[in-house]
Amino acid sequence: GAGVSQSPSNKVTEKGKDVELRCDPISGHTALYWYRQSLGQGLEFLIYFQGNSAPDKSGLPSDRFSAERTGGSVSTLTIQRTQQEDSAVYLCASSVRGGGGAHNEQFFGPGTRLTVL
Amino acid sequence: AQSVTQPDIHITVSEGASLELRCNYSYGATPYLFWYVQSPGQGLQLLLKYFSGDTLVQGIKGFEAEFKRSQSSFNLRKPSVHWSDAAEYFCAVGAGYGGSQGNLIFGKGTKLSVKP
């Protein structure tokens, strides 16, 4: 079946502009995660959605970052007033369910490479 | 706080040689542990995982890893490396007690180069 898809694959924007990144999880997966991969920082957790529960936003680096998940499926990560330090690859993952155990095996999308000029 | 350490930033091995990538974690209870591989320009692919039971776990592509609680380690091994194994490898632990927090905490990765 189809894996996790993300769009766009590449995004170049100017400092100060807003950007939206999209993630389509695997059908039937109730948990969805956003991570950021940048040079020198490795992979950082940003936000986690589990079903209809309030998202875990503990990894968001600033209030310029927000995410929503509509209808328990597609998710959009929005970065407002982008800064050069936001340049990174943004990865989305989904799993059958959140929490511990085998159901937390996370399947990753190919990522969106964001470049802020 | 939980953390994952991959001591080796870059490793080069000859094709056909054996491989061991190191991973150490800090966590009080039994962790949920994962190894992912990322080829250039690709997303992350799960190689193997450990939740409980047998401490030696087998994964895809001929990889295995051994959980050693006494050493807080989960090292990845392969007996004979192929050129196609050149990639970056990430060790991760499930956050929170029993991974209950949901997200993964990743090490900074080890880049593997393979010499012909």
PDB file of C-alpha atoms in Angstrom:
ATOM      1  CA  GLY A   1       0.000   0.000   0.000  1.00  0.00           C
ATOM      2  CA  ALA A   2       0.964   3.642  -0.143  1.00  0.00           C
ATOM      3  CA  GLY A   3       3.432   4.941   2.383  1.00  0.00           C
ATOM      4  CA  VAL A   4       3.627   8.323   4.055  1.00  0.00           C
ATOM      5  CA  SER A   5       3.736  11.097   1.516  1.00  0.00           C
ATOM      6  CA  GLN A   6       4.861  14.676   1.957  1.00  0.00           C
ATOM      7  CA  SER A   7       4.605  17.759  -0.185  1.00  0.00           C
ATOM      8  CA  PRO A   8       6.312  19.698  -1.475  1.00  0.00           C
ATOM      9  CA  SER A   9       9.558  17.759  -1.664  1.00  0.00           C
ATOM     10  CA  ASN A  10      11.504  21.002  -1.792  1.00  0.00           C
ATOM     11  CA  LYS A  11      10.544  24.509  -0.729  1.00  0.00           C
ATOM     12  CA  VAL A  12      12.610  27.647  -1.090  1.00  0.00           C
ATOM     13  CA  THR A  13      11.293  30.748   0.584  1.00  0.00           C
ATOM     14  CA  GLU A  14      12.416  34.164   1.633  1.00  0.00           C
ATOM     15  CA  LYS A  15      13.026  35.122   5.221  1.00  0.00           C
ATOM     16  CA  GLY A  16       9.857  36.426   6.827  1.00  0.00           C
ATOM     17  CA  LYS A  17       7.441  34.481   4.608  1.00  0.00           C
ATOM     18  CA  ASP A  18       5.038  31.838   5.902  1.00  0.00           C
ATOM     19  CA  VAL A  19       5.225  28.247   4.651  1.00  0.00           C
ATOM     20  CA  GLU A  20       2.941  25.237   4.863  1.00  0.00           C
ATOM     21  CA  LEU A  21       4.179  21.666   4.678  1.00  0.00           C
ATOM     22  CA  ARG A  22       1.806  18.794   4.115  1.00  0.00           C
ATOM     23  CA  CYS A  23       1.822  15.205   5.288  1.00  0.00           C
ATOM     24  CA  ASP A  24      -0.444  12.348   4.212  1.00  0.00           C
ATOM     25  CA  PRO A  25      -0.071   9.449   6.658  1.00  0.00           C
ATOM     26  CA  ILE A  26      -0.646   5.797   5.921  1.00  0.00           C
ATOM     27  CA  SER A  27      -4.348   5.091   5.777  1.00  0.00           C
ATOM     28  CA  GLY A  28      -5.653   3.818   9.096  1.00  0.00           C
ATOM     29  CA  HIS A  29      -2.756   5.122  11.153  1.00  0.00           C
ATOM     30  CA  THR A  30      -4.060   7.132  14.069  1.00  0.00           C
ATOM     31  CA  ALA A  31      -0.757   8.603  15.235  1.00  0.00           C
ATOM     32  CA  LEU A  32       1.177  11.219  13.275  1.00  0.00           C
ATOM     33  CA  TYR A  33       4.521  12.841  14.102  1.00  0.00           C
ATOM     34  CA  TRP A  34       6.582  15.731  12.783  1.00  0.00           C
ATOM     35  CA  TYR A  35      10.361  15.808  13.147  1.00  0.00           C
ATOM     36  CA  ARG A  36      13.007  18.216  11.939  1.00  0.00           C
ATOM     37  CA  GLN A  37      16.395  17.114  10.639  1.00  0.00           C
ATOM     38  CA  SER A  38      19.046  19.778  10.460  1.00  0.00           C
ATOM     39  CA  LEU A  39      22.824  19.763  10.216  1.00  0.00           C
ATOM     40  CA  GLY A  40      24.430  19.474  13.593  1.00  0.00           C
ATOM     41  CA  GLN A  41      21.124  18.913  15.394  1.00  0.00           C
ATOM     42  CA  GLY A  42      20.153  15.493  14.164  1.00  0.00           C
ATOM     43  CA  LEU A  43      16.489  14.549  14.273  1.00  0.00           C
ATOM     44  CA  GLU A  44      14.344  16.606  16.625  1.00  0.00           C
ATOM     45  CA  PHE A  45      10.779  15.844  17.607  1.00  0.00           C
ATOM     46  CA  LEU A  46       8.332  18.671  16.920  1.00  0.00           C
ATOM     47  CA  ILE A  47       4.740  17.573  17.485  1.00  0.00           C
ATOM     48  CA  TYR A  48       2.666  14.405  17.867  1.00  0.00           C
ATOM     49  CA  PHE A  49      -1.007  13.757  17.135  1.00  0.00           C
ATOM     50  CA  GLN A  50      -2.826  10.735  18.518  1.00  0.00           C
ATOM     51  CA  GLY A  51      -6.394  10.232  17.392  1.00  0.00           C
ATOM     52  CA  ASN A  52      -8.669  12.961  18.699  1.00  0.00           C
ATOM     53  CA  SER A  53      -6.501  13.782  21.685  1.00  0.00           C
ATOM     54  CA  ALA A  54      -4.869  17.169  22.109  1.00  0.00           C
ATOM     55  CA  PRO A  55      -1.518  17.113  20.309  1.00  0.00           C
ATOM     56  CA  ASP A  56       1.771  16.946  22.165  1.00  0.00           C
ATOM     57  CA  LYS A  57       3.420  20.208  21.129  1.00  0.00           C
ATOM     58  CA  SER A  58       6.344  19.923  23.507  1.00  0.00           C
ATOM     59  CA  GLY A  59       8.948  19.835  20.722  1.00  0.00           C
ATOM     60  CA  LEU A  60       7.892  22.962  18.836  1.00  0.00           C
ATOM     61  CA  PRO A  61      10.853  25.378  18.973  1.00  0.00           C
ATOM     62  CA  SER A  62       8.849  28.605  18.986  1.00  0.00           C
ATOM     63  CA  ASP A  63       5.330  29.987  18.614  1.00  0.00           C
ATOM     64  CA  ARG A  64       6.051  30.566  14.935  1.00  0.00           C
ATOM     65  CA  PHE A  65       5.519  26.829  14.485  1.00  0.00           C
ATOM     66  CA  SER A  66       2.083  25.253  14.495  1.00  0.00           C
ATOM     67  CA  ALA A  67       0.439  22.160  13.109  1.00  0.00           C
ATOM     68  CA  GLU A  68      -3.022  20.819  12.611  1.00  0.00           C
ATOM     69  CA  ARG A  69      -4.476  17.530  11.607  1.00  0.00           C
ATOM     70  CA  THR A  70      -7.834  17.595   9.886  1.00  0.00           C
ATOM     71  CA  GLY A  71     -10.226  14.673  10.035  1.00  0.00           C
ATOM     72  CA  GLY A  72      -7.646  12.540  11.757  1.00  0.00           C
ATOM     73  CA  SER A  73      -5.689  12.164   8.530  1.00  0.00           C
ATOM     74  CA  VAL A  74      -3.770  14.849   6.649  1.00  0.00           C
ATOM     75  CA  SER A  75      -1.559  17.175   8.655  1.00  0.00           C
ATOM     76  CA  THR A  76      -0.145  20.585   7.867  1.00  0.00           C
ATOM     77  CA  LEU A  77       2.886  22.078   9.572  1.00  0.00           C
ATOM     78  CA  THR A  78       2.953  25.862   9.327  1.00  0.00           C
ATOM     79  CA  ILE A  79       5.968  28.032   9.968  1.00  0.00           C
ATOM     80  CA  GLN A  80       5.256  31.734  10.189  1.00  0.00           C
ATOM     81  CA  ARG A  81       7.789  34.488   9.549  1.00  0.00           C
ATOM     82  CA  THR A  82      10.456  31.987   8.537  1.00  0.00           C
ATOM     83  CA  GLN A  83      14.025  32.493   9.667  1.00  0.00           C
ATOM     84  CA  GLN A  84      17.226  31.136   8.145  1.00  0.00           C
ATOM     85  CA  GLU A  85      17.649  28.775  11.092  1.00  0.00           C
ATOM     86  CA  ASP A  86      14.383  27.102  10.063  1.00  0.00           C
ATOM     87  CA  SER A  87      16.183  25.634   7.044  1.00  0.00           C
ATOM     88  CA  ALA A  88      16.064  21.876   7.491  1.00  0.00           C
ATOM     89  CA  VAL A  89      14.396  18.718   6.271  1.00  0.00           C
ATOM     90  CA  TYR A  90      10.984  18.273   7.861  1.00  0.00           C
ATOM     91  CA  LEU A  91       9.997  14.630   8.253  1.00  0.00           C
ATOM     92  CA  CYS A  92       6.569  13.261   8.929  1.00  0.00           C
ATOM     93  CA  ALA A  93       5.869   9.797  10.313  1.00  0.00           C
ATOM     94  CA  SER A  94       2.789   7.792  11.182  1.00  0.00           C
ATOM     95  CA  SER A  95       2.086   4.699  13.237  1.00  0.00           C
ATOM     96  CA  VAL A  96      -0.901   2.445  13.842  1.00  0.00           C
ATOM     97  CA  ARG A  97      -1.289   3.902  17.316  1.00  0.00           C
ATOM     98  CA  GLY A  98       0.788   6.048  19.558  1.00  0.00           C
ATOM     99  CA  GLY A  99       2.310   5.075  22.852  1.00  0.00           C
ATOM    100  CA  GLY A 100       4.584   2.175  23.515  1.00  0.00           C
ATOM    101  CA  GLY A 101       4.726  -1.233  21.995  1.00  0.00           C
ATOM    102  CA  ALA A 102       4.718  -2.645  18.520  1.00  0.00           C
ATOM    103  CA  HIS A 103       2.004  -0.270  17.422  1.00  0.00           C
ATOM    104  CA  ASN A 104       4.441   2.578  17.767  1.00  0.00           C
ATOM    105  CA  GLU A 105       6.552   1.463  14.808  1.00  0.00           C
ATOM    106  CA  GLN A 106       6.829   4.704  12.916  1.00  0.00           C
ATOM    107  CA  PHE A 107       6.865   4.873   9.135  1.00  0.00           C
ATOM    108  CA  PHE A 108       8.543   7.948   7.709  1.00  0.00           C
ATOM    109  CA  GLY A 109       7.853  10.000   4.644  1.00  0.00           C
ATOM    110  CA  PRO A 110      10.601  11.254   2.316  1.00  0.00           C
ATOM    111  CA  GLY A 111      10.613  14.698   3.910  1.00  0.00           C
ATOM    112  CA  THR A 112      10.337  18.289   2.744  1.00  0.00           C
ATOM    113  CA  ARG A 113      13.596  20.170   2.349  1.00  0.00           C
ATOM    114  CA  LEU A 114      13.003  23.775   3.385  1.00  0.00           C
ATOM    115  CA  THR A 115      15.505  26.458   2.452  1.00  0.00           C
ATOM    116  CA  VAL A 116      15.043  29.949   3.849  1.00  0.00           C
ATOM    117  CA  LEU A 117      17.033  32.578   1.992  1.00  0.00           C
TER     118      LEU A 117
ATOM    119  CA  ALA B   1      15.807  13.027  30.524  1.00  0.00           C
ATOM    120  CA  GLN B   2      16.133  10.258  28.021  1.00  0.00           C
ATOM    121  CA  SER B   3      18.927  10.467  25.507  1.00  0.00           C
ATOM    122  CA  VAL B   4      20.633   8.411  22.848  1.00  0.00           C
ATOM    123  CA  THR B   5      24.331   8.590  22.065  1.00  0.00           C
ATOM    124  CA  GLN B   6      25.971   7.356  18.919  1.00  0.00           C
ATOM    125  CA  PRO B   7      29.674   7.856  19.618  1.00  0.00           C
ATOM    126  CA  ASP B   8      30.845   7.447  16.043  1.00  0.00           C
ATOM    127  CA  ILE B   9      29.972  10.219  13.615  1.00  0.00           C
ATOM    128  CA  HIS B  10      31.533   8.537  10.597  1.00  0.00           C
ATOM    129  CA  ILE B  11      32.785   4.998  10.017  1.00  0.00           C
ATOM    130  CA  THR B  12      34.463   3.551   6.934  1.00  0.00           C
ATOM    131  CA  VAL B  13      34.647  -0.191   6.366  1.00  0.00           C
ATOM    132  CA  SER B  14      35.737  -2.328   3.458  1.00  0.00           C
ATOM    133  CA  GLU B  15      33.148  -4.236   1.498  1.00  0.00           C
ATOM    134  CA  GLY B  16      32.824  -7.715   2.961  1.00  0.00           C
ATOM    135  CA  ALA B  17      34.110  -6.680   6.362  1.00  0.00           C
ATOM    136  CA  SER B  18      32.034  -6.895   9.500  1.00  0.00           C
ATOM    137  CA  LEU B  19      30.312  -3.858  10.961  1.00  0.00           C
ATOM    138  CA  GLU B  20      29.311  -2.718  14.422  1.00  0.00           C
ATOM    139  CA  LEU B  21      27.635   0.621  15.051  1.00  0.00           C
ATOM    140  CA  ARG B  22      27.428   1.708  18.645  1.00  0.00           C
ATOM    141  CA  CYS B  23      24.402   3.077  20.452  1.00  0.00           C
ATOM    142  CA  ASN B  24      24.023   3.938  24.120  1.00  0.00           C
ATOM    143  CA  TYR B  25      20.835   5.145  25.754  1.00  0.00           C
ATOM    144  CA  SER B  26      19.948   6.631  29.080  1.00  0.00           C
ATOM    145  CA  TYR B  27      16.685   5.393  30.534  1.00  0.00           C
ATOM    146  CA  GLY B  28      15.734   3.775  33.799  1.00  0.00           C
ATOM    147  CA  ALA B  29      13.167   1.229  32.724  1.00  0.00           C
ATOM    148  CA  THR B  30      13.164  -1.185  29.807  1.00  0.00           C
ATOM    149  CA  PRO B  31      13.419   0.978  26.725  1.00  0.00           C
ATOM    150  CA  TYR B  32      11.833   0.568  23.337  1.00  0.00           C
ATOM    151  CA  LEU B  33      14.767   0.730  20.931  1.00  0.00           C
ATOM    152  CA  PHE B  34      14.989   1.150  17.192  1.00  0.00           C
ATOM    153  CA  TRP B  35      17.541   1.357  14.423  1.00  0.00           C
ATOM    154  CA  TYR B  36      16.701   3.290  11.270  1.00  0.00           C
ATOM    155  CA  VAL B  37      18.683   3.733   8.064  1.00  0.00           C
ATOM    156  CA  GLN B  38      18.585   6.779   5.804  1.00  0.00           C
ATOM    157  CA  SER B  39      20.009   6.584   2.309  1.00  0.00           C
ATOM    158  CA  PRO B  40      20.934   9.860   0.584  1.00  0.00           C
ATOM    159  CA  GLY B  41      17.823  11.850  -0.271  1.00  0.00           C
ATOM    160  CA  GLN B  42      15.553   9.227   1.257  1.00  0.00           C
ATOM    161  CA  GLY B  43      13.356   9.011   4.308  1.00  0.00           C
ATOM    162  CA  LEU B  44      14.059   6.788   7.265  1.00  0.00           C
ATOM    163  CA  GLN B  45      13.574   3.050   6.983  1.00  0.00           C
ATOM    164  CA  LEU B  46      13.214   0.836  10.033  1.00  0.00           C
ATOM    165  CA  LEU B  47      15.906  -1.847  10.253  1.00  0.00           C
ATOM    166  CA  LEU B  48      14.875  -3.488  13.498  1.00  0.00           C
ATOM    167  CA  LYS B  49      13.306  -2.870  16.880  1.00  0.00           C
ATOM    168  CA  TYR B  50      13.451  -4.160  20.423  1.00  0.00           C
ATOM    169  CA  PHE B  51      10.518  -4.103  22.808  1.00  0.00           C
ATOM    170  CA  SER B  52      11.044  -7.095  25.078  1.00  0.00           C
ATOM    171  CA  GLY B  53      12.059 -10.742  25.098  1.00  0.00           C
ATOM    172  CA  ASP B  54      15.075 -12.080  23.250  1.00  0.00           C
ATOM    173  CA  THR B  55      17.847  -9.518  23.508  1.00  0.00           C
ATOM    174  CA  LEU B  56      19.257 -10.380  20.087  1.00  0.00           C
ATOM    175  CA  VAL B  57      16.954  -9.065  17.398  1.00  0.00           C
ATOM    176  CA  GLN B  58      17.130  -9.709  13.704  1.00  0.00           C
ATOM    177  CA  GLY B  59      16.245  -7.093  11.168  1.00  0.00           C
ATOM    178  CA  ILE B  60      16.090  -6.538   7.473  1.00  0.00           C
ATOM    179  CA  LYS B  61      19.058  -6.527   5.094  1.00  0.00           C
ATOM    180  CA  GLY B  62      21.037  -8.942   7.271  1.00  0.00           C
ATOM    181  CA  PHE B  63      21.330  -6.589  10.251  1.00  0.00           C
ATOM    182  CA  GLU B  64      21.017  -7.594  13.883  1.00  0.00           C
ATOM    183  CA  ALA B  65      21.275  -5.759  17.185  1.00  0.00           C
ATOM    184  CA  GLU B  66      21.814  -6.848  20.754  1.00  0.00           C
ATOM    185  CA  PHE B  67      20.227  -5.182  23.756  1.00  0.00           C
ATOM    186  CA  LYS B  68      22.547  -5.156  26.751  1.00  0.00           C
ATOM    187  CA  ARG B  69      20.880  -3.671  29.796  1.00  0.00           C
ATOM    188  CA  SER B  70      24.061  -3.758  31.893  1.00  0.00           C
ATOM    189  CA  GLN B  71      25.836  -1.582  29.329  1.00  0.00           C
ATOM    190  CA  SER B  72      22.804   0.494  28.299  1.00  0.00           C
ATOM    191  CA  SER B  73      23.672  -0.389  24.747  1.00  0.00           C
ATOM    192  CA  PHE B  74      21.902  -1.487  21.598  1.00  0.00           C
ATOM    193  CA  ASN B  75      24.672  -1.966  19.042  1.00  0.00           C
ATOM    194  CA  LEU B  76      23.906  -2.743  15.417  1.00  0.00           C
ATOM    195  CA  ARG B  77      25.899  -5.423  13.628  1.00  0.00           C
ATOM    196  CA  LYS B  78      26.279  -6.960  10.220  1.00  0.00           C
ATOM    197  CA  PRO B  79      28.705  -9.788   9.446  1.00  0.00           C
ATOM    198  CA  SER B  80      29.521  -8.727   5.888  1.00  0.00           C
ATOM    199  CA  VAL B  81      28.932  -5.221   4.581  1.00  0.00           C
ATOM    200  CA  HIS B  82      27.793  -4.555   1.032  1.00  0.00           C
ATOM    201  CA  TRP B  83      28.441  -1.349  -0.903  1.00  0.00           C
ATOM    202  CA  SER B  84      24.701  -0.655  -0.841  1.00  0.00           C
ATOM    203  CA  ASP B  85      24.841  -0.380   2.959  1.00  0.00           C
ATOM    204  CA  ALA B  86      26.507   3.017   2.677  1.00  0.00           C
ATOM    205  CA  ALA B  87      24.039   5.334   4.390  1.00  0.00           C
ATOM    206  CA  GLU B  88      23.388   7.090   7.666  1.00  0.00           C
ATOM    207  CA  TYR B  89      22.186   5.025  10.598  1.00  0.00           C
ATOM    208  CA  PHE B  90      20.122   6.326  13.474  1.00  0.00           C
ATOM    209  CA  CYS B  91      19.464   4.720  16.830  1.00  0.00           C
ATOM    210  CA  ALA B  92      16.299   5.819  18.639  1.00  0.00           C
ATOM    211  CA  VAL B  93      14.430   5.207  21.872  1.00  0.00           C
ATOM    212  CA  GLY B  94      10.710   5.563  22.495  1.00  0.00           C
ATOM    213  CA  ALA B  95      10.144   8.596  24.705  1.00  0.00           C
ATOM    214  CA  GLY B  96       8.441   8.300  28.061  1.00  0.00           C
ATOM    215  CA  TYR B  97       7.833   5.246  30.220  1.00  0.00           C
ATOM    216  CA  GLY B  98       7.497   2.247  27.946  1.00  0.00           C
ATOM    217  CA  GLY B  99       7.546   4.594  25.007  1.00  0.00           C
ATOM    218  CA  SER B 100       4.217   5.954  26.182  1.00  0.00           C
ATOM    219  CA  GLN B 101       5.038   9.526  25.273  1.00  0.00           C
ATOM    220  CA  GLY B 102       4.793   8.538  21.638  1.00  0.00           C
ATOM    221  CA  ASN B 103       7.653  10.257  19.917  1.00  0.00           C
ATOM    222  CA  LEU B 104      11.126   8.894  19.314  1.00  0.00           C
ATOM    223  CA  ILE B 105      14.366  10.354  20.626  1.00  0.00           C
ATOM    224  CA  PHE B 106      17.123   9.941  18.093  1.00  0.00           C
ATOM    225  CA  GLY B 107      20.866   9.800  18.275  1.00  0.00           C
ATOM    226  CA  LYS B 108      22.771  12.124  15.966  1.00  0.00           C
ATOM    227  CA  GLY B 109      23.497   9.338  13.523  1.00  0.00           C
ATOM    228  CA  THR B 110      26.506   7.455  12.205  1.00  0.00           C
ATOM    229  CA  LYS B 111      27.451   7.848   8.578  1.00  0.00           C
ATOM    230  CA  LEU B 112      28.738   4.630   7.057  1.00  0.00           C
ATOM    231  CA  SER B 113      31.049   4.658   4.052  1.00  0.00           C
ATOM    232  CA  VAL B 114      31.997   1.421   2.291  1.00  0.00           C
ATOM    233  CA  LYS B 115      35.330   1.017   0.500  1.00  0.00           C
ATOM    234  CA  PRO B 116      35.473  -1.288  -2.519  1.00  0.00           C
TER     235      PRO B 116
END
